[in-house]
PDB file of C-alpha atoms in Angstrom:
ATOM      1  CA  ARG A1495     -38.423  78.933  17.534  1.00  0.00           C
ATOM      2  CA  PRO A1496     -35.336  76.969  16.566  1.00  0.00           C
ATOM      3  CA  GLY A1497     -34.019  77.554  13.070  1.00  0.00           C
ATOM      4  CA  LEU A1498     -33.753  74.857  10.436  1.00  0.00           C
ATOM      5  CA  SER A1499     -30.003  74.628  10.947  1.00  0.00           C
ATOM      6  CA  TYR A1500     -30.565  71.874  13.519  1.00  0.00           C
ATOM      7  CA  LEU A1501     -31.960  69.694  10.676  1.00  0.00           C
ATOM      8  CA  LEU A1502     -29.437  70.744   8.073  1.00  0.00           C
ATOM      9  CA  PRO A1503     -26.415  72.804   9.105  1.00  0.00           C
ATOM     10  CA  ALA A1504     -25.318  75.287   6.455  1.00  0.00           C
ATOM     11  CA  THR A1505     -21.784  75.250   5.057  1.00  0.00           C
ATOM     12  CA  PRO A1506     -20.638  78.712   3.899  1.00  0.00           C
ATOM     13  CA  GLY A1507     -20.513  78.965   0.114  1.00  0.00           C
ATOM     14  CA  VAL A1508     -22.002  75.498  -0.510  1.00  0.00           C
ATOM     15  CA  ARG A1509     -25.631  74.445  -0.949  1.00  0.00           C
ATOM     16  CA  THR A1510     -26.436  71.325   1.051  1.00  0.00           C
ATOM     17  CA  TRP A1511     -29.529  69.173   1.057  1.00  0.00           C
ATOM     18  CA  THR A1512     -31.130  66.173   2.680  1.00  0.00           C
ATOM     19  CA  SER A1513     -33.952  64.025   1.379  1.00  0.00           C
ATOM     20  CA  LEU A1514     -37.216  63.969   3.292  1.00  0.00           C
ATOM     21  CA  ASP A1515     -39.387  60.940   4.034  1.00  0.00           C
ATOM     22  CA  VAL A1516     -42.293  61.096   1.561  1.00  0.00           C
ATOM     23  CA  PRO A1517     -44.643  58.648  -0.183  1.00  0.00           C
ATOM     24  CA  GLU A1518     -43.367  56.474  -3.022  1.00  0.00           C
ATOM     25  CA  GLY A1519     -43.330  58.207  -6.396  1.00  0.00           C
ATOM     26  CA  VAL A1520     -42.371  61.605  -4.950  1.00  0.00           C
ATOM     27  CA  ASP A1521     -39.021  63.228  -4.113  1.00  0.00           C
ATOM     28  CA  ALA A1522     -38.671  65.873  -1.428  1.00  0.00           C
ATOM     29  CA  TRP A1523     -35.601  67.757  -0.219  1.00  0.00           C
ATOM     30  CA  LEU A1524     -34.727  70.283   2.449  1.00  0.00           C
ATOM     31  CA  ILE A1525     -32.068  72.610   1.015  1.00  0.00           C
ATOM     32  CA  ALA A1526     -29.787  75.057   2.843  1.00  0.00           C
ATOM     33  CA  TRP A1527     -28.744  78.064   0.729  1.00  0.00           C
ATOM     34  CA  PRO A1528     -25.846  80.049   2.222  1.00  0.00           C
ATOM     35  CA  ALA A1529     -25.421  83.594   0.902  1.00  0.00           C
ATOM     36  CA  GLY A1530     -24.544  83.666  -2.799  1.00  0.00           C
ATOM     37  CA  THR A1531     -25.241  80.011  -3.589  1.00  0.00           C
ATOM     38  CA  ASP A1532     -27.260  78.937  -6.608  1.00  0.00           C
ATOM     39  CA  THR A1533     -28.431  75.975  -8.663  1.00  0.00           C
ATOM     40  CA  GLY A1534     -27.220  76.924 -12.104  1.00  0.00           C
ATOM     41  CA  TRP A1535     -29.681  76.732 -15.002  1.00  0.00           C
ATOM     42  CA  HIS A1536     -31.486  73.377 -15.045  1.00  0.00           C
ATOM     43  CA  ASP A1537     -34.725  71.500 -15.561  1.00  0.00           C
ATOM     44  CA  HIS A1538     -36.111  68.391 -13.877  1.00  0.00           C
ATOM     45  CA  GLN A1539     -36.416  66.108 -16.916  1.00  0.00           C
ATOM     46  CA  GLY A1540     -40.201  65.829 -16.923  1.00  0.00           C
ATOM     47  CA  SER A1541     -40.974  66.117 -13.208  1.00  0.00           C
ATOM     48  CA  ALA A1542     -43.294  68.865 -12.018  1.00  0.00           C
ATOM     49  CA  GLY A1543     -42.614  70.438  -8.666  1.00  0.00           C
ATOM     50  CA  VAL A1544     -43.095  73.017  -5.993  1.00  0.00           C
ATOM     51  CA  PHE A1545     -40.695  74.703  -3.631  1.00  0.00           C
ATOM     52  CA  VAL A1546     -41.501  76.599  -0.478  1.00  0.00           C
ATOM     53  CA  VAL A1547     -39.086  79.037   1.126  1.00  0.00           C
ATOM     54  CA  ALA A1548     -39.144  78.150   4.813  1.00  0.00           C
ATOM     55  CA  ASP A1549     -36.662  80.789   5.979  1.00  0.00           C
ATOM     56  CA  GLY A1550     -34.993  83.696   4.192  1.00  0.00           C
ATOM     57  CA  ALA A1551     -35.544  84.566   0.538  1.00  0.00           C
ATOM     58  CA  LEU A1552     -34.596  83.161  -2.872  1.00  0.00           C
ATOM     59  CA  THR A1553     -34.645  84.609  -6.373  1.00  0.00           C
ATOM     60  CA  GLU A1554     -35.777  82.466  -9.270  1.00  0.00           C
ATOM     61  CA  PHE A1555     -34.814  83.248 -12.837  1.00  0.00           C
ATOM     62  CA  SER A1556     -36.955  81.178 -15.180  1.00  0.00           C
ATOM     63  CA  ILE A1557     -37.617  80.827 -18.864  1.00  0.00           C
ATOM     64  CA  ALA A1558     -41.034  82.053 -19.951  1.00  0.00           C
ATOM     65  CA  SER A1559     -40.844  80.594 -23.430  1.00  0.00           C
ATOM     66  CA  THR A1560     -38.901  77.487 -24.356  1.00  0.00           C
ATOM     67  CA  ARG A1561     -39.024  74.848 -27.014  1.00  0.00           C
ATOM     68  CA  LEU A1562     -41.664  73.022 -24.956  1.00  0.00           C
ATOM     69  CA  GLY A1563     -42.424  69.505 -25.995  1.00  0.00           C
ATOM     70  CA  GLU A1564     -39.285  69.220 -28.099  1.00  0.00           C
ATOM     71  CA  ALA A1565     -36.686  66.668 -27.123  1.00  0.00           C
ATOM     72  CA  LEU A1566     -33.519  68.701 -26.727  1.00  0.00           C
ATOM     73  CA  ALA A1567     -30.045  67.214 -27.002  1.00  0.00           C
ATOM     74  CA  PRO A1568     -26.786  68.652 -25.671  1.00  0.00           C
ATOM     75  CA  GLY A1569     -25.841  71.602 -27.863  1.00  0.00           C
ATOM     76  CA  ASP A1570     -29.449  72.574 -28.659  1.00  0.00           C
ATOM     77  CA  ILE A1571     -30.679  76.094 -27.900  1.00  0.00           C
ATOM     78  CA  ALA A1572     -33.504  76.152 -25.334  1.00  0.00           C
ATOM     79  CA  ALA A1573     -34.182  79.900 -25.037  1.00  0.00           C
ATOM     80  CA  GLY A1574     -32.791  83.419 -25.353  1.00  0.00           C
ATOM     81  CA  TRP A1575     -32.203  86.413 -23.051  1.00  0.00           C
ATOM     82  CA  SER A1576     -35.613  87.897 -23.851  1.00  0.00           C
ATOM     83  CA  ASP A1577     -37.274  84.797 -22.357  1.00  0.00           C
ATOM     84  CA  ILE A1578     -35.997  85.362 -18.774  1.00  0.00           C
ATOM     85  CA  ARG A1579     -38.458  86.110 -15.989  1.00  0.00           C
ATOM     86  CA  THR A1580     -37.468  86.968 -12.400  1.00  0.00           C
ATOM     87  CA  ARG A1581     -39.384  86.158  -9.221  1.00  0.00           C
ATOM     88  CA  ARG A1582     -38.432  86.727  -5.566  1.00  0.00           C
ATOM     89  CA  ILE A1583     -39.791  84.114  -3.157  1.00  0.00           C
ATOM     90  CA  ILE A1584     -39.761  84.969   0.546  1.00  0.00           C
ATOM     91  CA  ALA A1585     -40.345  82.844   3.653  1.00  0.00           C
ATOM     92  CA  GLY A1586     -43.831  81.361   3.561  1.00  0.00           C
ATOM     93  CA  ASP A1587     -44.206  81.700  -0.222  1.00  0.00           C
ATOM     94  CA  ALA A1588     -44.287  78.803  -2.674  1.00  0.00           C
ATOM     95  CA  ARG A1589     -43.460  78.438  -6.358  1.00  0.00           C
ATOM     96  CA  ARG A1590     -44.955  75.617  -8.385  1.00  0.00           C
ATOM     97  CA  PHE A1591     -43.837  74.642 -11.852  1.00  0.00           C
ATOM     98  CA  GLY A1592     -44.634  72.187 -14.607  1.00  0.00           C
ATOM     99  CA  PRO A1593     -42.586  69.383 -16.130  1.00  0.00           C
ATOM    100  CA  GLN A1594     -40.965  71.585 -18.836  1.00  0.00           C
ATOM    101  CA  HIS A1595     -39.759  74.318 -16.447  1.00  0.00           C
ATOM    102  CA  ILE A1596     -36.183  75.629 -16.809  1.00  0.00           C
ATOM    103  CA  HIS A1597     -34.880  77.811 -13.984  1.00  0.00           C
ATOM    104  CA  HIS A1598     -31.936  79.087 -11.965  1.00  0.00           C
ATOM    105  CA  VAL A1599     -32.459  79.676  -8.231  1.00  0.00           C
ATOM    106  CA  VAL A1600     -30.137  81.959  -6.239  1.00  0.00           C
ATOM    107  CA  ASN A1601     -29.778  83.204  -2.679  1.00  0.00           C
ATOM    108  CA  GLU A1602     -28.955  86.847  -3.341  1.00  0.00           C
ATOM    109  CA  THR A1603     -29.158  87.811   0.334  1.00  0.00           C
ATOM    110  CA  SER A1604     -26.468  87.925   3.015  1.00  0.00           C
ATOM    111  CA  ARG A1605     -28.030  85.224   5.217  1.00  0.00           C
ATOM    112  CA  THR A1606     -28.726  81.530   4.788  1.00  0.00           C
ATOM    113  CA  ALA A1607     -32.112  80.587   3.358  1.00  0.00           C
ATOM    114  CA  TYR A1608     -33.907  77.242   3.661  1.00  0.00           C
ATOM    115  CA  SER A1609     -36.426  75.736   1.272  1.00  0.00           C
ATOM    116  CA  VAL A1610     -38.360  72.510   0.776  1.00  0.00           C
ATOM    117  CA  HIS A1611     -38.650  71.105  -2.773  1.00  0.00           C
ATOM    118  CA  VAL A1612     -41.104  68.395  -3.851  1.00  0.00           C
ATOM    119  CA  TYR A1613     -41.095  66.686  -7.271  1.00  0.00           C
ATOM    120  CA  ALA A1614     -43.470  64.229  -8.932  1.00  0.00           C
ATOM    121  CA  PRO A1615     -42.878  61.887 -10.483  1.00  0.00           C
ATOM    122  CA  ARG A1616     -39.581  61.157  -8.750  1.00  0.00           C
ATOM    123  CA  LEU A1617     -36.580  62.866 -10.319  1.00  0.00           C
ATOM    124  CA  ARG A1618     -34.907  60.722 -12.937  1.00  0.00           C
ATOM    125  CA  GLY A1619     -32.316  63.403 -13.606  1.00  0.00           C
ATOM    126  CA  MET A1620     -31.670  67.028 -14.392  1.00  0.00           C
ATOM    127  CA  SER A1621     -30.672  68.777 -17.582  1.00  0.00           C
ATOM    128  CA  ARG A1622     -28.048  71.517 -17.221  1.00  0.00           C
ATOM    129  CA  TYR A1623     -27.873  74.657 -19.367  1.00  0.00           C
ATOM    130  CA  GLU A1624     -25.296  77.418 -19.998  1.00  0.00           C
ATOM    131  CA  TRP A1625     -25.479  80.814 -21.621  1.00  0.00           C
ATOM    132  CA  ARG A1626     -23.497  81.046 -24.833  1.00  0.00           C
ATOM    133  CA  ASP A1627     -23.760  84.595 -26.064  1.00  0.00           C
ATOM    134  CA  ASP A1628     -27.532  85.256 -26.174  1.00  0.00           C
ATOM    135  CA  ASP A1629     -28.579  81.592 -26.195  1.00  0.00           C
ATOM    136  CA  LEU A1630     -29.355  79.236 -23.320  1.00  0.00           C
ATOM    137  CA  VAL A1631     -27.868  75.932 -24.493  1.00  0.00           C
ATOM    138  CA  LEU A1632     -28.457  72.443 -23.108  1.00  0.00           C
ATOM    139  CA  THR A1633     -25.038  71.155 -22.041  1.00  0.00           C
ATOM    140  CA  VAL A1634     -25.391  68.075 -19.832  1.00  0.00           C
ATOM    141  CA  LEU A1635     -27.992  65.424 -19.012  1.00  0.00           C
ATOM    142  CA  GLU A1636     -27.419  64.222 -15.432  1.00  0.00           C
ATOM    143  CA  GLU A1637     -28.852  61.082 -13.892  1.00  0.00           C
ATOM    144  CA  ALA A1638     -30.595  61.198 -10.505  1.00  0.00           C
ATOM    145  CA  GLY A1639     -28.192  61.138  -7.590  1.00  0.00           C
ATOM    146  CA  THR A1640     -25.173  62.532  -9.455  1.00  0.00           C
ATOM    147  CA  TRP A1641     -25.830  66.212  -8.673  1.00  0.00           C
ATOM    148  CA  GLN A1642     -22.929  68.297  -7.499  1.00  0.00           C
ATOM    149  CA  GLY A1643     -24.820  71.328  -6.259  1.00  0.00           C
TER     150      GLY A1643
END
């Protein structure tokens, strides 16, 4: 069986992705995750989603309890250390999440992983978060298509 690298070659140290052909109103991406790459803490600004690990393994750190339903602005606290949950997703496993989900996905293994991510409605942007002491703080609101990795 050929690997997924023929669809999306991996670049060491850099996540790469390509959009997939899907029906209108949905976004889908194939993502290559070289060893040690990650997303950073983010949400999908109201889009629900699912990701399936097609090859390899990924670790998801997510927030179990957030200020759901509240409109957060940059500088607002979204969660604390005690809210973190960890999940390992291996090839063939899927992870679905709702529109308020905040997470950080990492390839903690020594080999490249591949995953497929589907979002509905289409992504309008992502919110980025950083840890400041014990608080996860909203830092940046990004518009769709401006993501750096």
